[in-house]
PDB file of C-alpha atoms in Angstrom:
ATOM      1  CA  MET A  62      95.913 -58.399  44.267  1.00  0.00           C
ATOM      2  CA  ALA A  63      93.230 -58.554  41.566  1.00  0.00           C
ATOM      3  CA  VAL A  64      89.629 -57.891  42.470  1.00  0.00           C
ATOM      4  CA  THR A  65      87.391 -60.974  42.336  1.00  0.00           C
ATOM      5  CA  VAL A  66      83.624 -60.565  41.972  1.00  0.00           C
ATOM      6  CA  SER A  67      81.015 -63.315  42.150  1.00  0.00           C
ATOM      7  CA  LEU A  68      77.224 -63.410  42.091  1.00  0.00           C
ATOM      8  CA  THR A  69      75.976 -64.932  45.358  1.00  0.00           C
ATOM      9  CA  GLU A  70      72.188 -64.562  45.033  1.00  0.00           C
ATOM     10  CA  THR A  71      69.561 -63.341  42.605  1.00  0.00           C
ATOM     11  CA  SER A  72      65.820 -63.356  43.183  1.00  0.00           C
ATOM     12  CA  THR A  73      62.610 -61.359  43.207  1.00  0.00           C
ATOM     13  CA  VAL A  74      60.947 -59.936  46.278  1.00  0.00           C
ATOM     14  CA  VAL A  75      57.686 -58.177  47.120  1.00  0.00           C
ATOM     15  CA  LEU A  76      58.328 -55.103  49.255  1.00  0.00           C
ATOM     16  CA  ASP A  77      55.267 -53.794  51.078  1.00  0.00           C
ATOM     17  CA  THR A  78      56.255 -52.448  54.504  1.00  0.00           C
ATOM     18  CA  ASP A  79      58.513 -49.686  55.755  1.00  0.00           C
ATOM     19  CA  PRO A  80      61.112 -50.671  56.633  1.00  0.00           C
ATOM     20  CA  ASP A  81      61.275 -53.972  54.782  1.00  0.00           C
ATOM     21  CA  GLN A  82      63.812 -56.778  54.780  1.00  0.00           C
ATOM     22  CA  ILE A  83      65.262 -59.357  52.437  1.00  0.00           C
ATOM     23  CA  PRO A  84      66.054 -62.086  54.976  1.00  0.00           C
ATOM     24  CA  ASN A  85      69.424 -63.806  54.791  1.00  0.00           C
ATOM     25  CA  PRO A  86      70.453 -63.723  51.132  1.00  0.00           C
ATOM     26  CA  ALA A  87      73.756 -65.459  50.461  1.00  0.00           C
ATOM     27  CA  VAL A  88      76.778 -63.138  50.544  1.00  0.00           C
ATOM     28  CA  GLY A  89      79.499 -65.738  49.961  1.00  0.00           C
ATOM     29  CA  THR A  90      82.470 -66.835  51.991  1.00  0.00           C
ATOM     30  CA  ALA A  91      83.538 -64.452  54.747  1.00  0.00           C
ATOM     31  CA  ALA A  92      86.747 -62.453  54.287  1.00  0.00           C
ATOM     32  CA  ALA A  93      88.249 -59.439  56.044  1.00  0.00           C
ATOM     33  CA  ASP A  94      88.027 -57.436  52.811  1.00  0.00           C
ATOM     34  CA  ARG A  95      84.669 -58.745  51.554  1.00  0.00           C
ATOM     35  CA  LEU A  96      82.478 -56.081  50.000  1.00  0.00           C
ATOM     36  CA  VAL A  97      78.842 -56.972  49.420  1.00  0.00           C
ATOM     37  CA  PHE A  98      77.102 -55.212  46.531  1.00  0.00           C
ATOM     38  CA  PHE A  99      73.298 -55.108  46.398  1.00  0.00           C
ATOM     39  CA  ILE A 100      71.534 -54.153  43.158  1.00  0.00           C
ATOM     40  CA  LEU A 101      67.779 -53.554  43.243  1.00  0.00           C
ATOM     41  CA  TYR A 102      65.831 -53.232  39.972  1.00  0.00           C
ATOM     42  CA  GLY A 103      62.298 -51.974  39.645  1.00  0.00           C
ATOM     43  CA  THR A 104      59.659 -51.625  36.990  1.00  0.00           C
ATOM     44  CA  GLN A 105      56.510 -51.424  39.062  1.00  0.00           C
ATOM     45  CA  PRO A 106      55.224 -48.520  41.133  1.00  0.00           C
ATOM     46  CA  ILE A 107      55.675 -48.835  44.871  1.00  0.00           C
ATOM     47  CA  GLY A 108      53.616 -45.781  45.701  1.00  0.00           C
ATOM     48  CA  GLY A 109      53.562 -42.145  44.705  1.00  0.00           C
ATOM     49  CA  GLY A 110      56.540 -40.245  46.037  1.00  0.00           C
ATOM     50  CA  VAL A 111      58.238 -43.242  47.690  1.00  0.00           C
ATOM     51  CA  THR A 112      62.036 -43.223  47.718  1.00  0.00           C
ATOM     52  CA  ILE A 113      64.644 -45.437  49.365  1.00  0.00           C
ATOM     53  CA  SER A 114      66.098 -43.617  52.374  1.00  0.00           C
ATOM     54  CA  SER A 115      68.782 -46.140  53.325  1.00  0.00           C
ATOM     55  CA  VAL A 116      69.989 -49.730  52.981  1.00  0.00           C
ATOM     56  CA  THR A 117      71.881 -51.851  55.487  1.00  0.00           C
ATOM     57  CA  ILE A 118      73.607 -55.130  54.689  1.00  0.00           C
ATOM     58  CA  GLY A 119      74.257 -57.424  57.640  1.00  0.00           C
ATOM     59  CA  GLY A 120      73.656 -54.486  59.973  1.00  0.00           C
ATOM     60  CA  VAL A 121      76.242 -52.315  58.173  1.00  0.00           C
ATOM     61  CA  THR A 122      75.019 -49.065  56.622  1.00  0.00           C
ATOM     62  CA  ALA A 123      75.470 -49.425  52.866  1.00  0.00           C
ATOM     63  CA  THR A 124      76.757 -46.678  50.588  1.00  0.00           C
ATOM     64  CA  LEU A 125      74.728 -45.784  47.510  1.00  0.00           C
ATOM     65  CA  ALA A 126      77.025 -46.281  44.520  1.00  0.00           C
ATOM     66  CA  VAL A 127      74.598 -45.323  41.759  1.00  0.00           C
ATOM     67  CA  GLN A 128      70.916 -44.777  41.205  1.00  0.00           C
ATOM     68  CA  ALA A 129      69.321 -44.298  37.815  1.00  0.00           C
ATOM     69  CA  GLY A 130      65.812 -43.912  36.546  1.00  0.00           C
ATOM     70  CA  ASN A 131      62.563 -42.282  37.435  1.00  0.00           C
ATOM     71  CA  MET A 132      62.541 -41.233  41.084  1.00  0.00           C
ATOM     72  CA  PRO A 133      60.483 -41.050  43.146  1.00  0.00           C
ATOM     73  CA  MET A 134      59.005 -44.430  42.282  1.00  0.00           C
ATOM     74  CA  THR A 135      55.638 -43.694  40.699  1.00  0.00           C
ATOM     75  CA  THR A 136      53.442 -45.244  37.999  1.00  0.00           C
ATOM     76  CA  ASN A 137      55.406 -46.878  35.174  1.00  0.00           C
ATOM     77  CA  PHE A 138      58.762 -46.256  36.725  1.00  0.00           C
ATOM     78  CA  ASP A 139      62.000 -47.805  35.548  1.00  0.00           C
ATOM     79  CA  TRP A 140      64.673 -47.697  38.210  1.00  0.00           C
ATOM     80  CA  LEU A 141      67.777 -49.350  39.608  1.00  0.00           C
ATOM     81  CA  GLY A 142      70.069 -48.697  42.504  1.00  0.00           C
ATOM     82  CA  MET A 143      73.357 -50.228  43.686  1.00  0.00           C
ATOM     83  CA  TRP A 144      74.688 -50.139  47.249  1.00  0.00           C
ATOM     84  CA  TRP A 145      77.842 -51.589  48.828  1.00  0.00           C
ATOM     85  CA  ALA A 146      79.081 -52.345  52.350  1.00  0.00           C
ATOM     86  CA  LEU A 147      82.106 -53.965  53.961  1.00  0.00           C
ATOM     87  CA  VAL A 148      80.630 -57.082  55.600  1.00  0.00           C
ATOM     88  CA  PRO A 149      83.552 -59.316  56.675  1.00  0.00           C
ATOM     89  CA  THR A 150      81.653 -61.997  58.623  1.00  0.00           C
ATOM     90  CA  GLY A 151      78.909 -64.516  57.920  1.00  0.00           C
ATOM     91  CA  THR A 152      77.755 -66.285  54.770  1.00  0.00           C
ATOM     92  CA  THR A 153      74.306 -64.665  54.762  1.00  0.00           C
ATOM     93  CA  ALA A 154      73.254 -61.138  55.738  1.00  0.00           C
ATOM     94  CA  ASN A 155      69.858 -59.506  56.136  1.00  0.00           C
ATOM     95  CA  ILE A 156      69.352 -56.621  53.738  1.00  0.00           C
ATOM     96  CA  ASP A 157      67.177 -53.946  55.338  1.00  0.00           C
ATOM     97  CA  ILE A 158      65.593 -51.282  53.154  1.00  0.00           C
ATOM     98  CA  ASP A 159      64.201 -48.107  54.674  1.00  0.00           C
ATOM     99  CA  PHE A 160      61.690 -46.246  52.503  1.00  0.00           C
ATOM    100  CA  SER A 161      60.384 -42.705  52.805  1.00  0.00           C
ATOM    101  CA  ALA A 162      56.899 -44.258  53.196  1.00  0.00           C
ATOM    102  CA  ALA A 163      55.391 -47.748  53.032  1.00  0.00           C
ATOM    103  CA  PRO A 164      55.701 -49.121  49.482  1.00  0.00           C
ATOM    104  CA  ALA A 165      52.648 -50.441  47.665  1.00  0.00           C
ATOM    105  CA  GLY A 166      53.819 -54.039  47.306  1.00  0.00           C
ATOM    106  CA  ALA A 167      55.862 -53.953  44.111  1.00  0.00           C
ATOM    107  CA  THR A 168      57.672 -57.054  42.900  1.00  0.00           C
ATOM    108  CA  LEU A 169      61.331 -56.077  42.521  1.00  0.00           C
ATOM    109  CA  ARG A 170      64.386 -58.020  41.408  1.00  0.00           C
ATOM    110  CA  TYR A 171      67.695 -58.026  43.239  1.00  0.00           C
ATOM    111  CA  ASP A 172      71.217 -59.337  42.806  1.00  0.00           C
ATOM    112  CA  VAL A 173      73.867 -59.726  45.514  1.00  0.00           C
ATOM    113  CA  PHE A 174      77.564 -59.825  44.623  1.00  0.00           C
ATOM    114  CA  ARG A 175      80.661 -60.568  46.713  1.00  0.00           C
ATOM    115  CA  ALA A 176      83.898 -58.728  45.914  1.00  0.00           C
ATOM    116  CA  ILE A 177      87.296 -59.325  47.478  1.00  0.00           C
ATOM    117  CA  GLY A 178      90.613 -57.646  46.787  1.00  0.00           C
ATOM    118  CA  ALA A 179      89.123 -54.155  46.319  1.00  0.00           C
ATOM    119  CA  ASP A 180      89.842 -50.998  48.280  1.00  0.00           C
ATOM    120  CA  THR A 181      87.423 -51.348  51.202  1.00  0.00           C
ATOM    121  CA  THR A 182      87.071 -47.615  51.903  1.00  0.00           C
ATOM    122  CA  THR A 183      86.617 -46.238  48.366  1.00  0.00           C
ATOM    123  CA  PRO A 184      85.948 -49.182  46.047  1.00  0.00           C
ATOM    124  CA  ILE A 185      84.049 -47.083  43.499  1.00  0.00           C
ATOM    125  CA  LEU A 186      86.306 -45.061  41.222  1.00  0.00           C
ATOM    126  CA  SER A 187      83.483 -43.702  39.089  1.00  0.00           C
ATOM    127  CA  THR A 188      79.773 -44.106  38.573  1.00  0.00           C
ATOM    128  CA  ASP A 189      77.689 -43.316  35.566  1.00  0.00           C
ATOM    129  CA  THR A 190      74.364 -41.837  36.589  1.00  0.00           C
ATOM    130  CA  ASP A 191      73.865 -40.416  33.111  1.00  0.00           C
ATOM    131  CA  SER A 192      73.359 -43.813  31.506  1.00  0.00           C
ATOM    132  CA  TRP A 193      69.567 -43.696  31.610  1.00  0.00           C
ATOM    133  CA  VAL A 194      67.847 -44.192  28.245  1.00  0.00           C
ATOM    134  CA  ALA A 195      64.118 -43.553  28.503  1.00  0.00           C
ATOM    135  CA  SER A 196      63.104 -45.050  25.178  1.00  0.00           C
ATOM    136  CA  GLY A 197      65.652 -47.573  24.001  1.00  0.00           C
ATOM    137  CA  GLY A 198      68.910 -47.227  22.187  1.00  0.00           C
ATOM    138  CA  ALA A 199      72.447 -48.394  22.745  1.00  0.00           C
ATOM    139  CA  ARG A 200      74.588 -47.054  25.565  1.00  0.00           C
ATOM    140  CA  ASN A 201      78.322 -47.090  25.759  1.00  0.00           C
ATOM    141  CA  ILE A 202      80.075 -46.295  28.997  1.00  0.00           C
ATOM    142  CA  ASP A 203      83.831 -45.747  29.100  1.00  0.00           C
ATOM    143  CA  LEU A 204      85.426 -46.710  32.413  1.00  0.00           C
ATOM    144  CA  ASN A 205      89.006 -46.028  33.384  1.00  0.00           C
ATOM    145  CA  MET A 206      89.622 -49.430  34.981  1.00  0.00           C
ATOM    146  CA  PRO A 207      92.832 -49.946  36.929  1.00  0.00           C
ATOM    147  CA  ALA A 208      94.801 -53.116  36.293  1.00  0.00           C
ATOM    148  CA  GLY A 209      93.231 -55.938  38.278  1.00  0.00           C
ATOM    149  CA  GLY A 210      90.004 -53.960  38.801  1.00  0.00           C
ATOM    150  CA  ALA A 211      86.418 -55.086  38.293  1.00  0.00           C
ATOM    151  CA  ALA A 212      83.123 -53.541  37.192  1.00  0.00           C
ATOM    152  CA  LEU A 213      79.458 -54.165  37.984  1.00  0.00           C
ATOM    153  CA  GLY A 214      76.558 -52.892  35.912  1.00  0.00           C
ATOM    154  CA  GLY A 215      72.817 -53.251  35.765  1.00  0.00           C
ATOM    155  CA  ALA A 216      69.949 -52.555  33.383  1.00  0.00           C
ATOM    156  CA  THR A 217      66.177 -52.730  33.404  1.00  0.00           C
ATOM    157  CA  ASN A 218      63.793 -52.644  30.466  1.00  0.00           C
ATOM    158  CA  GLY A 219      60.752 -51.346  32.265  1.00  0.00           C
ATOM    159  CA  GLY A 220      58.736 -54.510  31.786  1.00  0.00           C
ATOM    160  CA  ARG A 221      56.796 -52.761  29.029  1.00  0.00           C
ATOM    161  CA  LEU A 222      59.327 -53.036  26.226  1.00  0.00           C
ATOM    162  CA  ALA A 223      60.405 -56.054  24.215  1.00  0.00           C
ATOM    163  CA  SER A 224      64.132 -55.589  24.526  1.00  0.00           C
ATOM    164  CA  THR A 225      67.356 -57.358  25.267  1.00  0.00           C
ATOM    165  CA  PHE A 226      70.654 -56.268  26.718  1.00  0.00           C
ATOM    166  CA  THR A 227      73.998 -57.276  25.272  1.00  0.00           C
ATOM    167  CA  TRP A 228      77.003 -56.729  27.492  1.00  0.00           C
ATOM    168  CA  THR A 229      80.498 -56.489  26.058  1.00  0.00           C
ATOM    169  CA  VAL A 230      83.663 -56.561  28.156  1.00  0.00           C
ATOM    170  CA  ILE A 231      81.549 -57.079  31.324  1.00  0.00           C
ATOM    171  CA  GLY A 232      80.237 -60.657  31.455  1.00  0.00           C
ATOM    172  CA  GLU A 233      76.592 -61.249  32.272  1.00  0.00           C
ATOM    173  CA  ALA A 234      76.026 -62.938  35.635  1.00  0.00           C
ATOM    174  CA  SER A 235      72.258 -62.614  35.998  1.00  0.00           C
ATOM    175  CA  ASP A 236      69.313 -62.198  33.644  1.00  0.00           C
ATOM    176  CA  ALA A 237      65.574 -62.270  34.159  1.00  0.00           C
ATOM    177  CA  ASP A 238      62.440 -61.563  32.236  1.00  0.00           C
ATOM    178  CA  GLY A 239      59.278 -61.439  34.245  1.00  0.00           C
ATOM    179  CA  ALA A 240      57.572 -59.519  36.993  1.00  0.00           C
ATOM    180  CA  SER A 241      60.397 -57.053  37.465  1.00  0.00           C
ATOM    181  CA  GLY A 242      61.521 -56.768  33.843  1.00  0.00           C
ATOM    182  CA  ALA A 243      65.106 -56.586  35.059  1.00  0.00           C
TER     183      ALA A 243
END
């Protein structure tokens, strides 16, 4: 069966406590093989030395798929992280984020995707953590996609740069320009 991916929610959130929660974002129609992917983008400091310790989606511990950028999250950081979890029930699911310390109230952007038809134990064949470009420039990432597979990607411009992102092969599901610069 081919993998099907759909965007279920995109928004911004202010995170200022540890732990913090994004209450009940949409995760799409329930399915026994539904994977929920959570992408969090940041361009504002949330406190010197603060890192994300763990993420749960609907009470299920999420697996970090990829994290790129300046960590820990300090002044003028550019950062994104993607987590996934098998969450077969419900149409919404709290996303709980545990930090290493209380964040300083940064406005961050997030996207939630629903995927069905993927391997539910090892859905990630490869990640590219070397795709970080600190000062602009084009990036090309070669993925060895299996027939019927799918890919998710994310980018952030740091909120300080006038820039755009052009995706080829992967369609763009979400775009924002504002507080998070995602």
